[in-house]
Coordinates of C-alpha atoms (C1' of nucleotides) in Angstrom, one line a residue:
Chain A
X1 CA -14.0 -37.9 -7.0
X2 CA -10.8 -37.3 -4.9
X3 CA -11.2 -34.0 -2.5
X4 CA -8.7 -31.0 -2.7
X5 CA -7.8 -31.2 0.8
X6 CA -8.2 -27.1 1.7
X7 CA -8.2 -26.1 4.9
X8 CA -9.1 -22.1 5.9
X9 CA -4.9 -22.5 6.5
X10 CA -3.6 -23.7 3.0
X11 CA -6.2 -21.2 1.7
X12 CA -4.7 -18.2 3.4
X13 CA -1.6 -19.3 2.1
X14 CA -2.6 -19.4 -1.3
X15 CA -4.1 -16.0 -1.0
X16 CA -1.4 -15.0 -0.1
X17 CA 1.2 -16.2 -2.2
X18 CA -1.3 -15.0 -5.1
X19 CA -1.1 -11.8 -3.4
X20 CA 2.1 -11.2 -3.8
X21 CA 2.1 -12.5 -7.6
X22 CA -0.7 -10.5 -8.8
X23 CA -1.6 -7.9 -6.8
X24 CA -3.7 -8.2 -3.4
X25 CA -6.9 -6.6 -4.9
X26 CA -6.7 -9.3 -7.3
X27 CA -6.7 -12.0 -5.1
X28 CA -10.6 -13.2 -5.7
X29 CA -11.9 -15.9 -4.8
X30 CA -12.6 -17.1 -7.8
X31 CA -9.2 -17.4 -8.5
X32 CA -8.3 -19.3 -5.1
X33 CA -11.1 -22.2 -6.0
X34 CA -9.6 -22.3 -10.0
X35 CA -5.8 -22.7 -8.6
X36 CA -7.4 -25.6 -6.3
X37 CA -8.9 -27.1 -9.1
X38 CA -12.4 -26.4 -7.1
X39 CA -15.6 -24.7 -7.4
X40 CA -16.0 -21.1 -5.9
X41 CA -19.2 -21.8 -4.1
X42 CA -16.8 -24.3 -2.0
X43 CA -14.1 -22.3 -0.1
X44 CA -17.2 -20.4 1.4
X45 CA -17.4 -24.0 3.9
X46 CA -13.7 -22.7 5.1
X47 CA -14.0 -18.9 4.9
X48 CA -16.9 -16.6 5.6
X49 CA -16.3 -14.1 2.9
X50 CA -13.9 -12.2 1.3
X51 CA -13.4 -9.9 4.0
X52 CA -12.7 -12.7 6.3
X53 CA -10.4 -14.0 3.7
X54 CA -8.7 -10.6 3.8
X55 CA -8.6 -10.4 7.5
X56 CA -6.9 -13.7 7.4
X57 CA -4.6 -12.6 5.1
X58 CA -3.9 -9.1 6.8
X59 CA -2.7 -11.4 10.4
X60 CA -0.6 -13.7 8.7
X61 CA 1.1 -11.5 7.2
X62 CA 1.3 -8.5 10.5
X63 CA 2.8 -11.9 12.0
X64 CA 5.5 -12.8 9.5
X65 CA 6.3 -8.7 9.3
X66 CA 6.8 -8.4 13.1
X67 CA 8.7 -11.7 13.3
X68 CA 10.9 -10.5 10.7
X69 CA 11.5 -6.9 12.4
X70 CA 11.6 -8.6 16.0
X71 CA 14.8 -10.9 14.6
X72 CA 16.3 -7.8 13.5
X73 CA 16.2 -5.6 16.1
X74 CA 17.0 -8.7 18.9
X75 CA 20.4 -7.7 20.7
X76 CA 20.2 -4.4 19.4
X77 CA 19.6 -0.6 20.4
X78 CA 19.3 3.0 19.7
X79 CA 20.3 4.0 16.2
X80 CA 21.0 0.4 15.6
X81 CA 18.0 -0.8 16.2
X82 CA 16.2 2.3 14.4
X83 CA 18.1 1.0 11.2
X84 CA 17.6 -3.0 12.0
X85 CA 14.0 -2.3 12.1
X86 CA 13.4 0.0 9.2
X87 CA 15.2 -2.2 6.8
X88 CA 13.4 -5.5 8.0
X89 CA 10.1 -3.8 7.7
X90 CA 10.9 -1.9 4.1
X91 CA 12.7 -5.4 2.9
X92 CA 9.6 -7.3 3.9
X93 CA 7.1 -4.4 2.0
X94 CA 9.5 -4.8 -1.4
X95 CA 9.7 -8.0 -1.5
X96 CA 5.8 -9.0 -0.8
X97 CA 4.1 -6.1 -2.3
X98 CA 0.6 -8.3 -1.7
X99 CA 1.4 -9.6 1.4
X100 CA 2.3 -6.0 2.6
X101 CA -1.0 -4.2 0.8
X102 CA -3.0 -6.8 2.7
X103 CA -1.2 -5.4 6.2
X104 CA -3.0 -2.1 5.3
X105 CA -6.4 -3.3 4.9
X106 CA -8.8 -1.6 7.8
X107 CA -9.7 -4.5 10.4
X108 CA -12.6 -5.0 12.8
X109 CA -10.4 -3.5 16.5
X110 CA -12.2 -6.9 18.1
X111 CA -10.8 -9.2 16.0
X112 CA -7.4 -7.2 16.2
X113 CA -7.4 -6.9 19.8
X114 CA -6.2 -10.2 20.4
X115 CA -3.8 -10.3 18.2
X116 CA -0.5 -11.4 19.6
X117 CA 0.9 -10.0 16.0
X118 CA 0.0 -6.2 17.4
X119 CA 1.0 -6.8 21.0
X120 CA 4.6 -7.7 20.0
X121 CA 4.6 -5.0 17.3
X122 CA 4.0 -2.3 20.3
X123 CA 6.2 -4.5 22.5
X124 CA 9.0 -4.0 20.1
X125 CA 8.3 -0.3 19.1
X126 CA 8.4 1.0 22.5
X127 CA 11.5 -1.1 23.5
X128 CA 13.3 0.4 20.2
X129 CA 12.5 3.5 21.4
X130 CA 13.3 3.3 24.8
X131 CA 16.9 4.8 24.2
X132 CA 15.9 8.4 23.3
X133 CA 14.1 8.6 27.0
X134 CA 10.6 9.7 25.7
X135 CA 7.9 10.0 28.2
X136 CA 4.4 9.8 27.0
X137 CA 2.6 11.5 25.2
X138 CA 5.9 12.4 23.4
X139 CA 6.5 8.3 23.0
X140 CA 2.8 7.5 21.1
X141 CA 4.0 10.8 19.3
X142 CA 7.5 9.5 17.7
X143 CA 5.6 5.3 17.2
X144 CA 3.1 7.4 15.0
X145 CA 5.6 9.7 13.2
X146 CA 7.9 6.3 12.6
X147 CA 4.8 4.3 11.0
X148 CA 3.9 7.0 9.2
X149 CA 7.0 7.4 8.1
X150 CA 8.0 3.8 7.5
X151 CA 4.4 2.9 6.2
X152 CA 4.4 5.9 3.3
X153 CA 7.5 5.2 1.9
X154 CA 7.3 1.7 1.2
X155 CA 3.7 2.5 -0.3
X156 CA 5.3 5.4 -2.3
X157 CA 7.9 3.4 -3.8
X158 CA 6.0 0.2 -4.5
X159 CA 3.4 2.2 -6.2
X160 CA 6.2 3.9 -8.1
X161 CA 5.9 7.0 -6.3
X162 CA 9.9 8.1 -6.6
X163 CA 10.4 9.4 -10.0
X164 CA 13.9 10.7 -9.3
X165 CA 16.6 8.7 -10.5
X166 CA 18.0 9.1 -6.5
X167 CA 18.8 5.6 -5.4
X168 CA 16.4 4.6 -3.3
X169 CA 17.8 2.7 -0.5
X170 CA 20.3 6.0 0.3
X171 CA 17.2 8.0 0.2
X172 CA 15.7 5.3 2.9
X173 CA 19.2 5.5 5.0
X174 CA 19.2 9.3 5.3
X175 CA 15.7 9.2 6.2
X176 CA 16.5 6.8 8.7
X177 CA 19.1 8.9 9.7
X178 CA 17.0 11.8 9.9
X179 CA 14.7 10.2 11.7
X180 CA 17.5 9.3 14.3
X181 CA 17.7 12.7 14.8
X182 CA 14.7 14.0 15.2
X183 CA 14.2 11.8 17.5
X184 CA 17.4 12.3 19.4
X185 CA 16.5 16.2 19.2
X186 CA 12.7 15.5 19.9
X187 CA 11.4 18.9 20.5
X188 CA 9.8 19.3 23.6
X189 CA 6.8 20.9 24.8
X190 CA 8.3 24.3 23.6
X191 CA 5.8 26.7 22.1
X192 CA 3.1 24.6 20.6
X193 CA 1.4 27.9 19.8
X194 CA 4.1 29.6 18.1
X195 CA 3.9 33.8 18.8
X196 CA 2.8 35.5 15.6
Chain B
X1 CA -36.5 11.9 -24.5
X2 CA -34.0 14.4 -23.1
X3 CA -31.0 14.0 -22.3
X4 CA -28.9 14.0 -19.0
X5 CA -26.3 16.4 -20.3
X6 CA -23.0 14.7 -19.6
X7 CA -19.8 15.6 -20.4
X8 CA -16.7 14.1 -19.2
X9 CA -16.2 17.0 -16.4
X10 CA -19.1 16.6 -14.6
X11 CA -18.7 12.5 -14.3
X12 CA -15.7 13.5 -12.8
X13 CA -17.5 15.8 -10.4
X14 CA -19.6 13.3 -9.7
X15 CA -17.2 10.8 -9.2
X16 CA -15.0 12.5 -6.7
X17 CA -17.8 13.6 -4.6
X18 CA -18.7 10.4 -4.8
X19 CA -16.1 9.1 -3.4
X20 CA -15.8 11.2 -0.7
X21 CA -19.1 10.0 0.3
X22 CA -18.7 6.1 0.0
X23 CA -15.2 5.2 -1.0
X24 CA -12.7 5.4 -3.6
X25 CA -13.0 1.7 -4.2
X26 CA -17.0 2.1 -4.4
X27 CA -16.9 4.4 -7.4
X28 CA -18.5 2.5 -10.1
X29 CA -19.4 3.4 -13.6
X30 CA -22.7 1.4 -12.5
X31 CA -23.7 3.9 -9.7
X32 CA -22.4 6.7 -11.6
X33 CA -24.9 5.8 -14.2
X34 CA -27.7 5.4 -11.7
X35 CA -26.7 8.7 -10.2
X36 CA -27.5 10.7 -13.7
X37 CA -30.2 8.3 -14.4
X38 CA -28.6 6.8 -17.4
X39 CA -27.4 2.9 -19.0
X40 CA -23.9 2.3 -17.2
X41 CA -22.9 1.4 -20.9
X42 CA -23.8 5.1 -22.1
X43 CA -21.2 6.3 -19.9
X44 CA -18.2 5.2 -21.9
X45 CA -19.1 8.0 -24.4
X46 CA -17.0 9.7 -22.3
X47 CA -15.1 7.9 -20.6
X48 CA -13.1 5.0 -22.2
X49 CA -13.4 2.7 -19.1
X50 CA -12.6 2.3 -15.1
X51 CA -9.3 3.0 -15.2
X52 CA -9.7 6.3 -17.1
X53 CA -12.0 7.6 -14.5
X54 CA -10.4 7.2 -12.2
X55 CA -7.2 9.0 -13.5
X56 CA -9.3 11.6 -14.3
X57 CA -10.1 11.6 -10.9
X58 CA -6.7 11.7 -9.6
X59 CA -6.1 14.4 -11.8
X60 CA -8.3 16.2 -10.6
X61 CA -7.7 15.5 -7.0
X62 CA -4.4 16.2 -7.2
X63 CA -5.1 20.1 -8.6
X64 CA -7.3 20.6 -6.0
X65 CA -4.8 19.3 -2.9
X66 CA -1.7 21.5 -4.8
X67 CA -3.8 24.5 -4.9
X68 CA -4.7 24.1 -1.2
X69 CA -1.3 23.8 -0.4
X70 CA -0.1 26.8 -2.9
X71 CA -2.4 29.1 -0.7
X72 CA -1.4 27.7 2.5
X73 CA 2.2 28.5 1.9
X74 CA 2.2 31.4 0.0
X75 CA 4.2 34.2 1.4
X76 CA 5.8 31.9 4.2
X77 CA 9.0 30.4 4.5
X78 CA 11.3 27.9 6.7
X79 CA 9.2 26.5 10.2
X80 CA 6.2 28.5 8.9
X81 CA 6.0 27.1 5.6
X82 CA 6.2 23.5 6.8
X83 CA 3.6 23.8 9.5
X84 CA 1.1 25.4 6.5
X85 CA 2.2 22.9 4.4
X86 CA 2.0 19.9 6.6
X87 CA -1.6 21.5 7.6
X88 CA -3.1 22.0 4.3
X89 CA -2.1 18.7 2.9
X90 CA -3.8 17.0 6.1
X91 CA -6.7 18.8 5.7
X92 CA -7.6 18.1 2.6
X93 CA -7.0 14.1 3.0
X94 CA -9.0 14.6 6.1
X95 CA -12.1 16.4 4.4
X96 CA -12.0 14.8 1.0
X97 CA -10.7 10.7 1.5
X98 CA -12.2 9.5 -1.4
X99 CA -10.7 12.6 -3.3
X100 CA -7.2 11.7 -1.3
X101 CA -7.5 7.9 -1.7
X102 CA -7.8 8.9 -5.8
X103 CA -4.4 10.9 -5.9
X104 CA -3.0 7.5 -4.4
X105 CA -3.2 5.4 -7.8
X106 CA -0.8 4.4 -9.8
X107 CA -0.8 6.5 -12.8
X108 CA 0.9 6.0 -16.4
X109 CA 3.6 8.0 -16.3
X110 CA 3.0 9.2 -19.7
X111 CA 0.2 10.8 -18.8
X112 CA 1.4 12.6 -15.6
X113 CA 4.6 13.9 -17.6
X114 CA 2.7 16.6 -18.6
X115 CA 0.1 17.5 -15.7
X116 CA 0.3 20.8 -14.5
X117 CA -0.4 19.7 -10.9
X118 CA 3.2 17.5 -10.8
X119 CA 5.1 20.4 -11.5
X120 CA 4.0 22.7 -9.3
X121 CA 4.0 20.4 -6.7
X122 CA 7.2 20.1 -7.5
X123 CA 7.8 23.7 -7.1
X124 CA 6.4 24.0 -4.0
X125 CA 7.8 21.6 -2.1
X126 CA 11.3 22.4 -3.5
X127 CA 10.6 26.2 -3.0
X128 CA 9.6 25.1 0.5
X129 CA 12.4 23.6 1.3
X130 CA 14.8 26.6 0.3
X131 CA 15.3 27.7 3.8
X132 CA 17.2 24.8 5.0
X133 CA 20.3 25.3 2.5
X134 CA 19.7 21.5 1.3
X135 CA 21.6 20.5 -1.8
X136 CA 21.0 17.4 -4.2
X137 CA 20.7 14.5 -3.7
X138 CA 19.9 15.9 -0.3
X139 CA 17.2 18.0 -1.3
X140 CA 15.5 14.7 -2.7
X141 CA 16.0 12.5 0.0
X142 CA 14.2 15.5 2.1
X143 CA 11.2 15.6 -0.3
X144 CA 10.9 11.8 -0.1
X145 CA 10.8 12.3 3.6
X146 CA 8.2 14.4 3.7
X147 CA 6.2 13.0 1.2
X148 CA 6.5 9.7 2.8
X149 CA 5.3 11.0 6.1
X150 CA 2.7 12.9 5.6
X151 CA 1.1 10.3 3.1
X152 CA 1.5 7.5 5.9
X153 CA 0.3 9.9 8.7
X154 CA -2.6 10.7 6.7
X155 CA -3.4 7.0 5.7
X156 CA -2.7 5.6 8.9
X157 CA -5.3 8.2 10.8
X158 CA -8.4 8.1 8.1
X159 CA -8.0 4.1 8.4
X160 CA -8.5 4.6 11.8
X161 CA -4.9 3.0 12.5
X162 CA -3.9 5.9 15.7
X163 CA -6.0 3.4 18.5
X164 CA -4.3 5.0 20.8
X165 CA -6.2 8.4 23.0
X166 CA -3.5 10.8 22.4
X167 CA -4.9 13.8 20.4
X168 CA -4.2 13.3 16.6
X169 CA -3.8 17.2 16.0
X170 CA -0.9 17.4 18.7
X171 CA 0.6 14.1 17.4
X172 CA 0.5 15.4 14.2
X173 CA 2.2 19.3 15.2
X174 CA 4.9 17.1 16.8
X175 CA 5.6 15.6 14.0
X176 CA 5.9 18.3 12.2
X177 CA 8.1 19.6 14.7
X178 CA 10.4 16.7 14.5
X179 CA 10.4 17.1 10.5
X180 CA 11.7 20.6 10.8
X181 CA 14.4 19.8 13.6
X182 CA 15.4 16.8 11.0
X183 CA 15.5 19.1 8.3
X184 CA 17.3 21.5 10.7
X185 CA 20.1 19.1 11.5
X186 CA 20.3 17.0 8.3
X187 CA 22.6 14.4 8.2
X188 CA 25.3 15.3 6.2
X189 CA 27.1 12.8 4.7
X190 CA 28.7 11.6 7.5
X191 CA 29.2 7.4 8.0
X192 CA 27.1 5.5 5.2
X193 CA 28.5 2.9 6.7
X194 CA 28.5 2.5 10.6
X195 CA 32.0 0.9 12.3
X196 CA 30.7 -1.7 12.7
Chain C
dG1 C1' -36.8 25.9 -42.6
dG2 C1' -34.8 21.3 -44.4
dC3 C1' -30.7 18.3 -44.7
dT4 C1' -26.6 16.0 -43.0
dT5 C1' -23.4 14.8 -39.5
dT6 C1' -22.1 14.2 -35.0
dT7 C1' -22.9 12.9 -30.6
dT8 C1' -25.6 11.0 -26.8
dC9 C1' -28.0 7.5 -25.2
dC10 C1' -30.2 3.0 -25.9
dT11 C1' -30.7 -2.4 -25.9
dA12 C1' -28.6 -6.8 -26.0
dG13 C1' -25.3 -9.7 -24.3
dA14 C1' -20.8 -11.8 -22.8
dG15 C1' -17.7 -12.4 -18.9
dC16 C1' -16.1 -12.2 -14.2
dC17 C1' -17.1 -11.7 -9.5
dC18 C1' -19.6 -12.6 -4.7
dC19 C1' -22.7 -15.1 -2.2
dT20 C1' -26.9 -18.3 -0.8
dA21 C1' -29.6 -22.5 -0.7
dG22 C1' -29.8 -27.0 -0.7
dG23 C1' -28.0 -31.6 -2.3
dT24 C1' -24.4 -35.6 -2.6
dG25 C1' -20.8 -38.3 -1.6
dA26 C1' -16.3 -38.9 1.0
dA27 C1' -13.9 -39.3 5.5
dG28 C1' -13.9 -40.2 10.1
dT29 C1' -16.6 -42.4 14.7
dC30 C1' -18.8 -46.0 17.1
Chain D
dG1 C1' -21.9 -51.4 8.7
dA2 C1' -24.5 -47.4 10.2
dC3 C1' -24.1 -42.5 11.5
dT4 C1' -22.5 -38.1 11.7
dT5 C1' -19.7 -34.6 9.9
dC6 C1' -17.8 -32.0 6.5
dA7 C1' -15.9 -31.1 1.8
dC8 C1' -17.5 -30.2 -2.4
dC9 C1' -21.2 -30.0 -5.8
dT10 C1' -25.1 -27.7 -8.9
dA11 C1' -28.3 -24.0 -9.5
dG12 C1' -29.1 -19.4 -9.5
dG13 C1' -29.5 -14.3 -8.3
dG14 C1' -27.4 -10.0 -8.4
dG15 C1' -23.6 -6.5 -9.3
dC16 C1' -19.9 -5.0 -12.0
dT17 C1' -17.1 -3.9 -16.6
dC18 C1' -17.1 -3.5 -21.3
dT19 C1' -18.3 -4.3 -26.6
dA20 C1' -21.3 -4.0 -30.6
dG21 C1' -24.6 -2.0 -33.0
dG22 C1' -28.9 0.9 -33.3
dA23 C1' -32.0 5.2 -32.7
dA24 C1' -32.9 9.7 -31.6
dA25 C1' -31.5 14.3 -30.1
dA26 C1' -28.4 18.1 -31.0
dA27 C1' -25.5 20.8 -33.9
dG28 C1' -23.8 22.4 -38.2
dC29 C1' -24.6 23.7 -43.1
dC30 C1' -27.3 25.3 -47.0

DNA sequence: GGCTTTTTCCTAGAGCCCCTAGGTGAAGTC
DNA sequence: GACTTCACCTAGGGGCTCTAGGAAAAAGCC
């Protein structure tokens, strides 16, 4: 009998693609070995487990993200590149829900620490950034606010979260804008204790 | 043989403390049942299946976070009222992330239409954000805003995602901070679309 | 108290999933 | 052609969800 031909590769692309069809906490694999026309018991000679299967998953898809945000953000700055960047990242989250979910998935920090995904994600965080003249600690401040920001509304609105009948993407551009100023206005160091 | 005395409130009990101790995703009918000493099967007396649990749970969740937040920002207003807000609502997700990770599902909307909890959220934050003289659709891109960010701020940190040493705490003031300066300044209508 | 009804819990079993152990045959290496 | 490696196999254990149908406790009724 002929062999499949998988490869831990093709398999994380499958996942993947599955992902983003049916859901990522319904990529099993079981499901991977029936769409190869193969037993379960055999992916485990190309993957160690699920979680590794998810921890594949979770890189490739960090790497398409940032390669996405880094070719919208090139040649740009300041409130341009605020806006390039948040509409690669939500376009990306919208239109791979699964691929996105698996981005969100808690890794082990060794295997993410040599990442080159996360590297250029900092790499092109900070540089986005460098226009409003932060210094640090206000600069890991504003990259957390931004994820945070970035990261709950795309997880709000794919899970239906926005019940309003507000168009969404003009919600997104006045946060955006909002965000702009904040960080144009960041406050700083003022009274962190407020006198009451 | 006596009976365990179940009802459908105290497998809730049981499930949200249970997931506070090992996981949203590790709440199982199965362990439930071992919990109470019971057949897993005996549970769906009370319970029609997984997915009603766990709305149940998210129901339940979610009164418990609202009320938090009701008597953090009762009697304040403006700055004040943000900061207790922001506070209370990161508390909770902090102490209770199987509890939080619950009010995260997807639920039918049919079933939320008439939850208490949804509409006095609803009052709250909208009450909250009085002081800054917002009108629609304004006032609902704000929400979003805030919603959004403090959801992703409180993912991101219990999934360990803040690697960096800054102080979450401060981070997360600043933040708040910037949300009130954004809400302070909001961009009003001004260029939807950028000369570009 | 007895009687009936309802409810709670049971056993049995099907189906899907993850994962391990150990075997077989196909693909590359010399 | 023999040898090694590796892709895939069968067999099987264990956990989970959920259904169907039965038995016994609890609650309601006289």
């Amino acid at each position: 009998m002929p062999r499949a031909g998988i490869t831990a590769d093709r398999l994380v692309t499958a996942a993947v693609e599955l992902a983003d069809e049916a859901g990522f906490e319904n990529v099993t694999l079981s499901a991977l070995a029936r769409r190869f026309g193969v037993k379960d018991a055999s992916l485990y000679s190309h993957v160690k487990n699920l979680q590794d299967l998810r921890t594949r998953m979770a890189l490739r898809a960090g790497g398409e993200l940032i390669d996405r945000i880094a070719a919208a953000v090139a040649g740009r700055a300041g409130k341009d590149a605020l806006a390039a960047f948040a509409g690669a990242y939500r376009a990306y989250a919208l239109e791979h829900p699964g691929r996105y979910a698996a981005t969100q998935i808690r890794i082990d920090q060794s295997l993410l620490a040599d990442s080159p995904a996360l590297r250029r994600t900092a790499e092109i965080t900070y540089g986005m950034l460098r226009a409003y003249g932060l210094d640090e600690p206000d600069l890991t401040d504003a990259v957390r606010l931004l994820r945070a920001t970035f990261h709950g509304y795309c997880v709000l609105e794919a899970g239906g979260g926005f019940g309003a009948p507000r168009d969404v993407q003009q919600s997104w551009n006045r946060a955006v804008d909002a965000l702009h100023t904040a960080l144009t206005h960041w406050p700083r160091e003022e009274n962190d204790h407020p006198h009451e």
